[in-house]
Coordinates of C-alpha atoms in Angstrom, one line a residue:
Chain A
X107 CA -0.1 7.7 -24.9
X108 CA -0.3 4.0 -23.9
X109 CA 2.3 1.6 -22.7
X110 CA 2.5 -0.1 -26.1
X111 CA 3.7 3.3 -27.6
X112 CA 5.5 4.8 -24.7
X113 CA 9.4 5.1 -26.0
X114 CA 11.9 3.5 -23.9
X115 CA 14.3 5.7 -21.9
X116 CA 17.6 5.3 -20.4
X117 CA 19.4 6.7 -17.2
X118 CA 22.5 5.9 -15.7
X119 CA 22.5 5.4 -12.2
X120 CA 25.5 6.0 -9.4
X121 CA 26.4 2.4 -9.5
X122 CA 27.4 2.9 -13.2
X123 CA 24.4 0.8 -14.8
X124 CA 22.4 2.4 -17.9
X125 CA 18.6 1.2 -16.9
X126 CA 16.0 1.1 -19.3
X127 CA 12.9 2.2 -18.6
X128 CA 9.4 3.3 -19.7
X129 CA 7.5 6.0 -17.8
X130 CA 3.8 6.4 -18.1
X131 CA 0.9 8.5 -16.5
X132 CA 1.6 11.3 -14.2
X133 CA 1.1 11.9 -10.3
X134 CA 2.9 12.7 -7.2
X135 CA 4.2 9.6 -6.0
X136 CA 5.1 7.1 -8.6
X137 CA 4.6 3.5 -8.9
X138 CA 7.7 1.3 -9.5
X139 CA 6.9 -2.3 -11.2
X140 CA 9.3 -5.0 -10.4
X141 CA 9.2 -7.7 -12.9
X142 CA 9.0 -11.7 -12.7
X143 CA 11.6 -14.3 -13.4
X144 CA 13.0 -13.8 -17.1
X145 CA 10.7 -11.0 -17.6
X146 CA 11.7 -7.7 -19.4
X147 CA 9.9 -4.4 -20.2
X148 CA 7.5 -6.1 -22.8
X149 CA 5.9 -8.6 -20.6
X150 CA 4.2 -6.6 -18.6
X151 CA 0.4 -6.3 -19.9
X152 CA -0.3 -3.1 -21.6
X153 CA -3.8 -3.2 -20.3
X154 CA -2.4 -3.5 -17.0
X155 CA 0.0 -0.7 -17.1
X156 CA -2.5 1.4 -19.1
X157 CA -5.1 0.7 -16.4
X158 CA -2.9 1.7 -13.7
X159 CA -1.4 4.8 -15.3
X160 CA -5.0 6.3 -15.8
X161 CA -4.5 8.3 -12.5
X162 CA -0.9 7.8 -11.2
X163 CA 2.5 7.7 -12.8
X164 CA 3.9 4.2 -13.5
X165 CA 7.5 3.6 -14.2
X166 CA 8.4 -0.1 -15.4
X167 CA 12.4 -0.6 -15.8
X168 CA 14.6 -3.4 -16.4
X169 CA 17.0 -4.4 -13.7
X170 CA 20.5 -4.6 -13.8
X171 CA 21.6 -7.0 -16.4
X172 CA 17.9 -7.7 -17.5
X173 CA 16.7 -6.9 -21.0
X174 CA 18.5 -3.6 -22.3
X175 CA 19.8 -2.7 -18.9
X176 CA 23.4 -2.8 -18.7
X177 CA 25.3 -4.9 -16.1
X178 CA 25.3 -8.5 -15.0
X179 CA 22.1 -9.6 -13.2
X180 CA 22.8 -10.4 -9.4
X181 CA 22.3 -13.6 -7.8
X182 CA 20.6 -12.7 -4.9
X183 CA 17.2 -10.6 -4.1
X184 CA 19.3 -8.2 -1.5
X185 CA 21.9 -7.2 -4.5
X186 CA 18.7 -6.7 -6.8
X187 CA 16.9 -4.4 -4.3
X188 CA 20.2 -2.6 -3.8
X189 CA 20.1 -2.2 -7.8
X190 CA 16.3 -1.2 -8.1
X191 CA 17.3 1.4 -5.5
X192 CA 20.0 3.0 -7.4
X193 CA 17.4 3.2 -10.2
X194 CA 15.0 4.9 -7.9
X195 CA 17.7 7.4 -6.8
X196 CA 18.8 8.1 -10.4
X197 CA 15.2 9.1 -11.1
X198 CA 15.2 11.7 -8.4
X199 CA 12.4 9.8 -6.4
X200 CA 12.2 10.5 -2.4
X201 CA 9.5 8.1 -1.9
X202 CA 7.7 5.4 -4.3
X203 CA 4.8 3.1 -4.2
X204 CA 5.8 -0.4 -5.6
X205 CA 4.5 -3.0 -7.2
X206 CA 6.4 -6.1 -7.2
X207 CA 5.3 -9.5 -9.0
X208 CA 6.8 -12.9 -8.4
X209 CA 10.6 -12.4 -8.2
X210 CA 9.9 -8.7 -8.4
X211 CA 7.8 -9.0 -5.3
X212 CA 10.7 -10.6 -3.3
X213 CA 12.7 -7.3 -4.4
X214 CA 10.0 -5.1 -3.2
X215 CA 10.2 -6.8 0.2
X216 CA 13.8 -6.1 0.7
X217 CA 13.9 -2.7 -0.6
X218 CA 11.0 -2.0 2.1
X219 CA 13.2 -3.9 4.7
X220 CA 16.5 -2.0 3.3
X221 CA 15.1 1.7 3.0
X222 CA 11.8 1.7 5.0
X223 CA 11.3 5.5 4.5
X224 CA 11.4 5.2 0.4
X225 CA 8.2 3.0 0.0
X226 CA 4.8 4.5 0.8
X227 CA 2.7 1.5 0.2
X228 CA 3.5 -1.8 -1.3
X229 CA 1.6 -4.2 -3.5
X230 CA 3.1 -7.4 -3.4
X231 CA 1.5 -10.2 -6.6
X232 CA 2.2 -13.7 -6.5
X233 CA 4.5 -13.3 -3.6
X234 CA 5.8 -15.2 -0.4
X235 CA 8.3 -14.8 2.4
X236 CA 12.1 -15.5 2.4
X237 CA 12.2 -18.8 4.2
X238 CA 8.7 -20.2 4.1
X239 CA 8.7 -23.8 3.8
X240 CA 7.8 -25.9 0.8
X241 CA 8.9 -23.4 -2.1
X242 CA 12.5 -24.3 -2.8
X243 CA 13.4 -23.9 -6.4
X244 CA 9.5 -24.3 -7.4
X245 CA 7.8 -27.8 -8.2
X246 CA 10.1 -29.3 -10.8
X247 CA 7.2 -28.9 -13.3
X248 CA 6.9 -25.2 -13.4
X249 CA 10.8 -24.6 -13.5
X250 CA 10.6 -27.5 -16.3
X251 CA 7.8 -25.1 -17.9
X252 CA 9.6 -21.7 -17.9
X253 CA 13.1 -22.6 -17.1
X254 CA 14.4 -23.9 -20.4
X255 CA 16.7 -22.0 -22.7
X256 CA 14.3 -21.9 -25.5
X257 CA 11.2 -20.0 -24.9
X258 CA 8.0 -22.2 -24.4
X259 CA 4.7 -20.5 -24.7
X260 CA 2.8 -23.4 -24.0
X261 CA 4.8 -23.9 -20.8
X262 CA 4.3 -20.1 -19.7
X263 CA 0.5 -20.4 -20.4
X264 CA 0.3 -23.4 -18.0
X265 CA 1.9 -21.7 -15.0
X266 CA 0.5 -18.1 -15.5
X267 CA -3.2 -19.1 -16.1
X268 CA -5.3 -21.8 -14.8
X269 CA -6.5 -25.0 -16.1
X270 CA -9.9 -23.7 -17.5
X271 CA -11.3 -22.4 -20.7
X272 CA -11.7 -18.7 -19.4
X273 CA -8.3 -18.5 -17.9
X274 CA -6.8 -20.3 -21.0
X275 CA -8.3 -18.0 -23.3
X276 CA -7.3 -15.2 -21.1
X277 CA -3.7 -16.3 -21.7
X278 CA -4.3 -16.2 -25.4
X279 CA -5.2 -12.7 -25.4
X280 CA -2.4 -11.8 -22.9
X281 CA 0.1 -12.9 -25.4
X282 CA -2.0 -11.1 -28.2
X283 CA -1.2 -7.9 -26.0
X284 CA 2.3 -8.3 -25.4
X285 CA 3.0 -9.0 -28.8
X286 CA 1.3 -5.9 -30.2
X287 CA 4.0 -3.8 -29.8
X288 CA 6.2 -3.4 -32.9
X289 CA 8.6 -1.2 -32.6
X290 CA 11.4 -0.2 -30.0
X291 CA 10.9 -3.7 -28.2
X292 CA 13.0 -4.5 -25.3
X293 CA 16.1 -7.0 -25.6
X294 CA 15.5 -10.5 -24.5
X295 CA 16.5 -11.6 -21.2
X296 CA 19.9 -13.6 -21.4
X297 CA 20.7 -17.2 -20.1
X298 CA 23.0 -15.8 -17.8
X299 CA 20.1 -13.4 -16.3
X300 CA 18.0 -17.0 -16.2
X301 CA 20.6 -18.3 -14.4
X302 CA 21.5 -15.5 -12.0
X303 CA 17.7 -15.1 -10.9
X304 CA 17.1 -18.7 -10.5
X305 CA 19.7 -18.9 -7.9
X306 CA 18.1 -15.7 -6.2
X307 CA 14.7 -17.7 -6.3
X308 CA 16.3 -20.6 -4.8
X309 CA 18.3 -18.6 -2.2
X310 CA 15.1 -16.9 -1.2
X311 CA 13.3 -20.3 -0.9
X312 CA 15.6 -22.1 1.5
X313 CA 13.3 -23.1 4.3
X314 CA 14.0 -21.1 7.5
X315 CA 11.3 -20.4 9.7
X316 CA 13.4 -18.1 11.8
X317 CA 13.5 -15.7 8.8
X318 CA 9.7 -15.3 8.6
X319 CA 10.2 -12.6 11.3
X320 CA 11.9 -10.4 8.9
X321 CA 8.7 -9.3 7.1
X322 CA 7.0 -8.2 10.5
X323 CA 9.2 -5.4 10.2
X324 CA 7.2 -3.9 7.3
X325 CA 5.6 -1.1 8.6
X326 CA 3.8 0.4 5.4
X327 CA 0.3 -0.7 4.4
X328 CA 0.8 -4.0 2.4
X329 CA -1.8 -5.2 -0.3
X330 CA -1.0 -9.0 -0.9
X331 CA -2.6 -10.5 -4.1
X332 CA -2.5 -14.0 -5.9
X333 CA -4.5 -16.2 -8.3
X334 CA -6.5 -19.1 -6.5
X335 CA -4.6 -21.8 -8.6
X336 CA -0.9 -20.4 -9.0
X337 CA 1.5 -23.4 -9.1
X338 CA 4.7 -21.4 -8.8
X339 CA 4.1 -19.6 -5.7
X340 CA 0.9 -21.1 -3.7
X341 CA -1.7 -18.8 -2.8
X342 CA -0.9 -20.3 0.6
X343 CA 2.0 -18.0 0.9
X344 CA -0.1 -14.8 0.2
X345 CA -2.1 -15.7 3.7
X346 CA 1.4 -16.5 5.1
X347 CA 2.7 -13.0 4.2
X348 CA -0.9 -11.0 5.1
X349 CA -0.6 -12.9 8.6
X350 CA 3.2 -11.9 9.5
X351 CA 2.9 -8.2 8.0
X352 CA 1.3 -5.9 10.7
X353 CA -0.8 -3.9 8.1
X354 CA -1.4 -6.3 5.3
X355 CA -4.7 -6.7 3.1
X356 CA -5.3 -10.2 1.0
X357 CA -7.2 -11.0 -1.7
X358 CA -7.1 -14.5 -3.8
X359 CA -8.6 -13.9 -7.5
X360 CA -10.5 -16.7 -8.6
X361 CA -9.8 -18.9 -11.7
X362 CA -6.6 -17.7 -12.2
X363 CA -2.6 -18.5 -11.6
X364 CA 0.6 -17.0 -11.7
X365 CA -0.7 -14.3 -14.1
X366 CA -3.8 -13.4 -12.2
X367 CA -3.0 -9.6 -12.4
X368 CA -3.1 -9.9 -16.3
X369 CA -6.1 -12.1 -16.4
X370 CA -7.8 -10.0 -14.2
X371 CA -6.1 -6.5 -15.1
X372 CA -9.1 -4.6 -14.8
X373 CA -10.3 -5.7 -11.7
X374 CA -6.6 -6.1 -9.9
X375 CA -6.2 -2.1 -11.5
X376 CA -8.9 -1.0 -9.6
X377 CA -8.0 -2.8 -6.4
X378 CA -4.6 -1.2 -6.7
X379 CA -6.2 2.0 -7.0
X380 CA -8.3 1.9 -4.3
X381 CA -5.2 0.4 -2.2
X382 CA -3.0 3.3 -3.2
X383 CA -5.8 6.1 -2.6
Chain B
X71 CA -35.1 -32.1 20.0
X72 CA -33.5 -28.5 19.9
X73 CA -29.8 -27.5 21.6
X74 CA -32.2 -25.3 24.2
X75 CA -33.9 -28.4 25.1
X76 CA -31.7 -31.4 25.1
X77 CA -30.8 -32.5 28.6
X78 CA -27.4 -32.2 30.1
X79 CA -25.5 -35.5 30.5
X80 CA -22.6 -36.5 32.6
X81 CA -20.0 -39.1 31.9
X82 CA -16.9 -39.8 34.1
X83 CA -13.6 -40.3 32.0
X84 CA -10.5 -42.4 33.1
X85 CA -8.9 -39.2 34.6
X86 CA -11.7 -39.3 37.3
X87 CA -13.2 -36.1 35.9
X88 CA -17.1 -36.3 35.6
X89 CA -17.6 -34.1 32.2
X90 CA -21.0 -32.4 31.6
X91 CA -22.2 -32.3 27.8
X92 CA -25.1 -31.9 25.7
X93 CA -25.4 -34.3 22.6
X94 CA -27.4 -33.5 19.5
X95 CA -27.9 -34.6 16.0
X96 CA -26.5 -38.0 14.6
X97 CA -24.2 -39.0 12.5
X98 CA -20.9 -41.1 11.7
X99 CA -17.9 -38.8 12.8
X100 CA -19.4 -36.6 15.7
X101 CA -18.2 -32.6 15.7
X102 CA -16.7 -31.8 19.4
X103 CA -17.2 -28.0 20.3
X104 CA -14.4 -26.6 22.3
X105 CA -15.5 -23.5 24.1
X106 CA -14.4 -19.9 24.5
X107 CA -12.8 -17.9 27.7
X108 CA -15.5 -18.5 30.9
X109 CA -18.0 -19.9 28.4
X110 CA -20.3 -23.1 29.7
X111 CA -22.5 -25.0 27.7
X112 CA -25.4 -22.4 27.6
X113 CA -22.8 -19.9 25.7
X114 CA -23.1 -21.8 22.6
X115 CA -25.6 -19.9 20.4
X116 CA -28.5 -22.8 20.2
X117 CA -29.5 -21.2 16.7
X118 CA -25.7 -22.5 15.8
X119 CA -25.7 -25.7 17.2
X120 CA -29.2 -26.3 15.8
X121 CA -27.9 -25.5 12.0
X122 CA -24.8 -27.5 12.8
X123 CA -26.9 -30.5 14.1
X124 CA -29.2 -30.8 11.0
X125 CA -26.9 -33.7 9.5
X126 CA -24.5 -34.4 12.1
X127 CA -23.9 -35.4 15.7
X128 CA -22.8 -32.3 17.6
X129 CA -21.6 -32.6 21.1
X130 CA -20.6 -29.7 23.3
X131 CA -18.9 -30.0 26.9
X132 CA -17.7 -28.3 29.7
X133 CA -14.0 -28.9 29.8
X134 CA -12.1 -29.9 33.2
X135 CA -13.4 -27.5 36.3
X136 CA -15.7 -25.3 33.7
X137 CA -19.4 -25.0 34.5
X138 CA -20.6 -28.1 35.7
X139 CA -17.8 -30.3 35.1
X140 CA -15.8 -31.7 38.1
X141 CA -12.2 -30.9 38.5
X142 CA -9.9 -27.8 38.5
X143 CA -9.3 -25.9 35.3
X144 CA -5.8 -26.2 34.2
X145 CA -3.6 -23.4 33.3
X146 CA -2.3 -24.3 29.9
X147 CA -3.6 -25.5 26.9
X148 CA -1.8 -28.4 26.6
X149 CA -3.6 -29.9 29.7
X150 CA -6.9 -28.5 28.7
X151 CA -6.2 -30.7 25.4
X152 CA -5.6 -33.8 27.4
X153 CA -8.4 -33.2 29.4
X154 CA -10.6 -33.0 26.4
X155 CA -9.0 -36.2 24.6
X156 CA -10.4 -37.9 28.0
X157 CA -13.6 -36.8 27.2
X158 CA -13.6 -38.1 23.8
X159 CA -12.2 -41.1 25.0
X160 CA -14.7 -41.5 27.7
X161 CA -17.4 -41.5 24.9
X162 CA -15.7 -44.2 23.0
X163 CA -15.1 -41.9 19.7
X164 CA -12.3 -43.2 17.6
X165 CA -12.4 -40.0 15.4
X166 CA -14.0 -36.9 15.5
X167 CA -14.5 -33.5 13.9
X168 CA -13.5 -30.5 16.0
X169 CA -14.6 -26.8 16.2
X170 CA -12.8 -24.9 18.5
X171 CA -13.7 -21.2 19.2
X172 CA -11.0 -18.8 20.8
X173 CA -9.7 -20.2 23.5
X174 CA -11.2 -23.6 22.6
X175 CA -9.6 -23.4 19.1
X176 CA -5.9 -23.1 20.6
X177 CA -7.0 -26.4 22.4
X178 CA -8.4 -27.7 19.3
X179 CA -4.9 -27.1 17.5
X180 CA -3.1 -28.6 20.6
X181 CA -5.6 -32.1 20.4
X182 CA -4.7 -32.2 16.7
X183 CA -0.8 -32.1 17.5
X184 CA -1.2 -34.4 20.4
X185 CA -3.2 -37.1 18.6
X186 CA -3.2 -36.3 15.0
X187 CA -5.3 -39.6 14.0
X188 CA -7.9 -38.7 16.4
X189 CA -9.1 -35.8 14.1
X190 CA -10.8 -35.9 10.8
X191 CA -11.2 -32.5 10.0
X192 CA -10.6 -29.0 12.1
X193 CA -12.5 -26.0 12.3
X194 CA -10.4 -23.2 14.0
X195 CA -12.7 -20.0 14.8
X196 CA -11.3 -16.6 16.2
X197 CA -8.0 -18.2 16.3
X198 CA -4.3 -17.9 16.4
X199 CA -1.1 -20.0 16.4
X200 CA 1.0 -20.2 19.8
X201 CA 4.0 -17.8 19.8
X202 CA 2.3 -15.3 17.3
X203 CA 3.4 -11.6 18.5
X204 CA 1.2 -9.2 19.5
X205 CA -1.5 -11.2 21.4
X206 CA -0.1 -11.8 24.6
X207 CA -2.9 -11.5 27.2
X208 CA -5.4 -9.5 24.7
X209 CA -5.5 -5.6 24.5
X210 CA -6.2 -4.0 27.7
X211 CA -9.7 -3.1 26.8
X212 CA -10.7 -6.3 25.6
X213 CA -9.4 -8.2 28.9
X214 CA -10.9 -5.3 31.0
X215 CA -14.4 -5.9 29.0
X216 CA -14.4 -9.8 29.5
X217 CA -12.3 -10.6 32.4
X218 CA -14.1 -8.9 35.6
X219 CA -15.2 -10.6 38.8
X220 CA -18.8 -9.6 37.5
X221 CA -21.0 -10.4 34.4
X222 CA -20.6 -7.3 32.1
X223 CA -22.9 -7.7 29.1
X224 CA -22.0 -4.8 27.4
X225 CA -18.3 -5.7 27.7
X226 CA -19.3 -9.1 26.0
X227 CA -21.2 -7.1 23.4
X228 CA -18.3 -5.1 22.6
X229 CA -15.8 -7.8 22.0
X230 CA -18.1 -10.3 20.5
X231 CA -19.6 -7.9 18.0
X232 CA -18.9 -5.0 15.8
X233 CA -19.3 -1.4 16.2
X234 CA -22.3 -1.4 13.7
X235 CA -25.9 -0.9 14.3
X236 CA -26.6 -4.4 12.6
X237 CA -23.8 -6.4 14.8
X238 CA -24.9 -4.8 17.8
X239 CA -28.5 -6.0 17.0
X240 CA -27.2 -9.4 16.2
X241 CA -25.4 -9.3 19.6
X242 CA -29.0 -8.5 21.4
X243 CA -30.5 -11.3 19.4
X244 CA -27.9 -13.8 20.5
X245 CA -28.2 -12.8 24.0
X246 CA -31.8 -13.5 23.7
X247 CA -31.3 -16.7 22.2
X248 CA -28.7 -18.2 25.2
X249 CA -31.2 -17.0 27.8
X250 CA -34.3 -18.9 26.1
X251 CA -33.3 -22.1 28.3
X252 CA -35.1 -21.9 31.4
X253 CA -34.4 -25.2 33.0
X254 CA -31.4 -27.4 33.4
X255 CA -28.9 -24.5 33.1
X256 CA -25.4 -25.1 33.4
X257 CA -23.3 -24.0 36.2
X258 CA -21.8 -20.5 36.2
X259 CA -17.9 -20.5 35.4
X260 CA -16.2 -19.6 38.7
X261 CA -13.3 -16.8 39.0
X262 CA -11.1 -19.7 39.5
X263 CA -11.7 -20.9 36.1
X264 CA -11.2 -17.4 34.7
X265 CA -7.6 -17.1 36.4
X266 CA -6.8 -20.5 35.2
X267 CA -8.1 -20.0 31.7
X268 CA -6.3 -16.5 31.3
X269 CA -3.0 -17.9 32.6
X270 CA -3.3 -20.3 29.9
X271 CA -4.1 -17.7 26.9
X272 CA -1.1 -15.5 28.3
X273 CA 1.2 -18.7 28.1
X274 CA -0.3 -19.4 24.8
X275 CA 0.3 -15.5 23.7
X276 CA 4.1 -15.1 24.6
X277 CA 5.5 -14.2 21.3
X278 CA 7.9 -17.2 20.3
X279 CA 8.4 -16.9 16.6
X280 CA 10.0 -20.4 16.6
X281 CA 6.7 -22.1 17.9
X282 CA 4.9 -20.8 14.7
X283 CA 6.3 -23.9 13.1
X284 CA 4.3 -26.3 15.3
X285 CA 1.0 -26.0 13.2
X286 CA 2.8 -27.1 10.0
X287 CA 2.5 -30.5 11.6
X288 CA -1.2 -30.3 11.4
X289 CA -2.2 -32.7 8.4
X290 CA -5.8 -32.5 8.2
X291 CA -8.0 -30.1 6.4
X292 CA -8.5 -27.2 8.5
X293 CA -11.2 -24.4 8.0
X294 CA -9.9 -21.0 9.5
X295 CA -12.6 -18.3 10.3
X296 CA -13.0 -15.0 12.0
X297 CA -15.1 -11.7 11.9
X298 CA -13.2 -8.9 10.0
X299 CA -13.5 -6.6 13.2
X300 CA -12.3 -9.1 16.3
X301 CA -10.6 -7.1 18.7
X302 CA -10.1 -10.1 21.1
X303 CA -7.9 -11.9 18.3
X304 CA -7.0 -10.1 15.1
X305 CA -8.1 -11.6 12.0
X306 CA -4.5 -11.0 11.0
X307 CA -3.6 -14.6 12.9
X308 CA -6.7 -16.0 10.6
X309 CA -4.2 -15.6 7.8
X310 CA -1.1 -16.6 9.6
X311 CA -2.7 -19.8 10.7
X312 CA -4.0 -20.3 6.9
X313 CA -0.3 -19.6 6.1
X314 CA 1.4 -22.0 8.2
X315 CA -1.2 -25.3 8.0
X316 CA -0.3 -27.1 5.0
X317 CA -4.3 -27.5 3.8
X318 CA -6.0 -24.7 5.2
X319 CA -8.8 -22.4 3.8
X320 CA -9.6 -19.3 5.3
X321 CA -12.9 -17.1 5.6
X322 CA -13.2 -13.4 6.9
X323 CA -17.0 -12.9 7.7
X324 CA -18.1 -8.8 7.2
X325 CA -19.2 -6.5 9.7
X326 CA -18.5 -8.8 12.9
X327 CA -16.2 -9.4 15.6
X328 CA -15.2 -12.2 18.1
X329 CA -18.5 -13.6 17.9
X330 CA -19.1 -13.6 13.9
X331 CA -19.9 -17.4 14.2
X332 CA -22.8 -16.4 16.3
X333 CA -24.0 -13.7 14.4
X334 CA -23.6 -15.3 11.0
X335 CA -25.0 -18.8 12.3
X336 CA -26.7 -19.7 9.2
X337 CA -23.8 -18.7 6.6
X338 CA -21.4 -20.2 9.1
X339 CA -23.1 -23.3 9.8
X340 CA -23.4 -23.9 6.0
X341 CA -19.7 -23.0 5.4
X342 CA -18.8 -25.6 8.1
X343 CA -21.1 -28.6 6.7
X344 CA -19.6 -28.0 3.1
X345 CA -16.2 -28.0 4.7
X346 CA -16.9 -31.1 6.7
X347 CA -18.6 -32.8 3.8

């Protein structure tokens, strides 16, 4: 069973939200995937999920208000983290590995701070610590490219892939892979979700040097990763995270941008396996 | 003329201190070397200085009170930076590149903050920002190994080189190279210098998250480098610096420790040339 073929399931948590999710692979400690700004279940690259699911259980889900999940998308990362934990609790997982990507990586940090004993290991892809200077609301051309009401594939391509032939080609292949699923596709994320998520991103990015200390409380091993040309969340912030988190390793992938984990799906999945092992 | 053969010169600065220095190579913007805890002119690996001096002017000196320089070693990094600038002024350099190693890298940061227009580019080897948590006074076994009144080559070997056959072998070769100079050797650093420098190191390492913001004012390009197994200043802090300094690149050298720049002298010198070019 590949990610593109796996059915979308639902489960209702104690907070009353019915969460949509897809559950692939098998293993003791599941790996929970936390998605990027405006992304739903169909935005996970099936090539990446399949590579991750070769020797572990991988669970992707829509957080509250996103895609096919019910409820209203909250406006803060903290509330998103509590909602994600409600989903984890609903599935009965006592401990999980977490892979957060972009906005999802902010939620992943917050989950680990809220409930440290629920997280075994943490992967932060295209991430930054709350309060780091220079990332408030993203650069104008970045939010211009991915923040419009109508889908803008060229805009996504320019943010998620680097300005090189190889990376743009990888981007076109990624678009092909996420379009390959023809039945049981997820619901599109709404404008209300876009508004709420961008509020959360801006709140996270308000410069506040004092908040940098928060991630020093993350006691689990962390793998921080990014593309070397990410215009949305600069690689700079990966170094900052790796310098603030006591047990962190960092890797910057060449010739890639925000979507480095899709472009380099084989290498990244191998690095994640090595890290989680 | 190699570093091992170059004569030791002296110059008296406006602060009344007579500084001992060695001046090798030739070029427009000189590269000033700032030495580690208890190190004098003879502790610079001649293989590294010679590799750096192939296409630029490289000036190593004893700061105030160190080795053959006169005066009393100050007890703070800030005063050491002002003294280093007095030396730079005495030689009439309007702008310099700076390579600071360990304690010297703290001084290098401070120089760049005190007088930004005097520094063109900055190399920080085995470095950490002031106020970073977890480095106050170094680990007990580290200061135990290098902080005793009598020289302890085994202690230095254990801090400057990694716990592998290749690295220890490189360490023995380094000891051989710095011992090769037979005439005009520098004066030994004194116990008073050791006391004062360790005061400065401890002062720099008092944990204070608010001080991390200081290095964000460093506007010049910075190359941050360390060995992957440095027990004195963990590689962790190189990532922190690279995340806090706006224009920083970072490289962690394999199978090496505090003295990575001596062990990997050819590769490190090539990286420095590439960065300064």
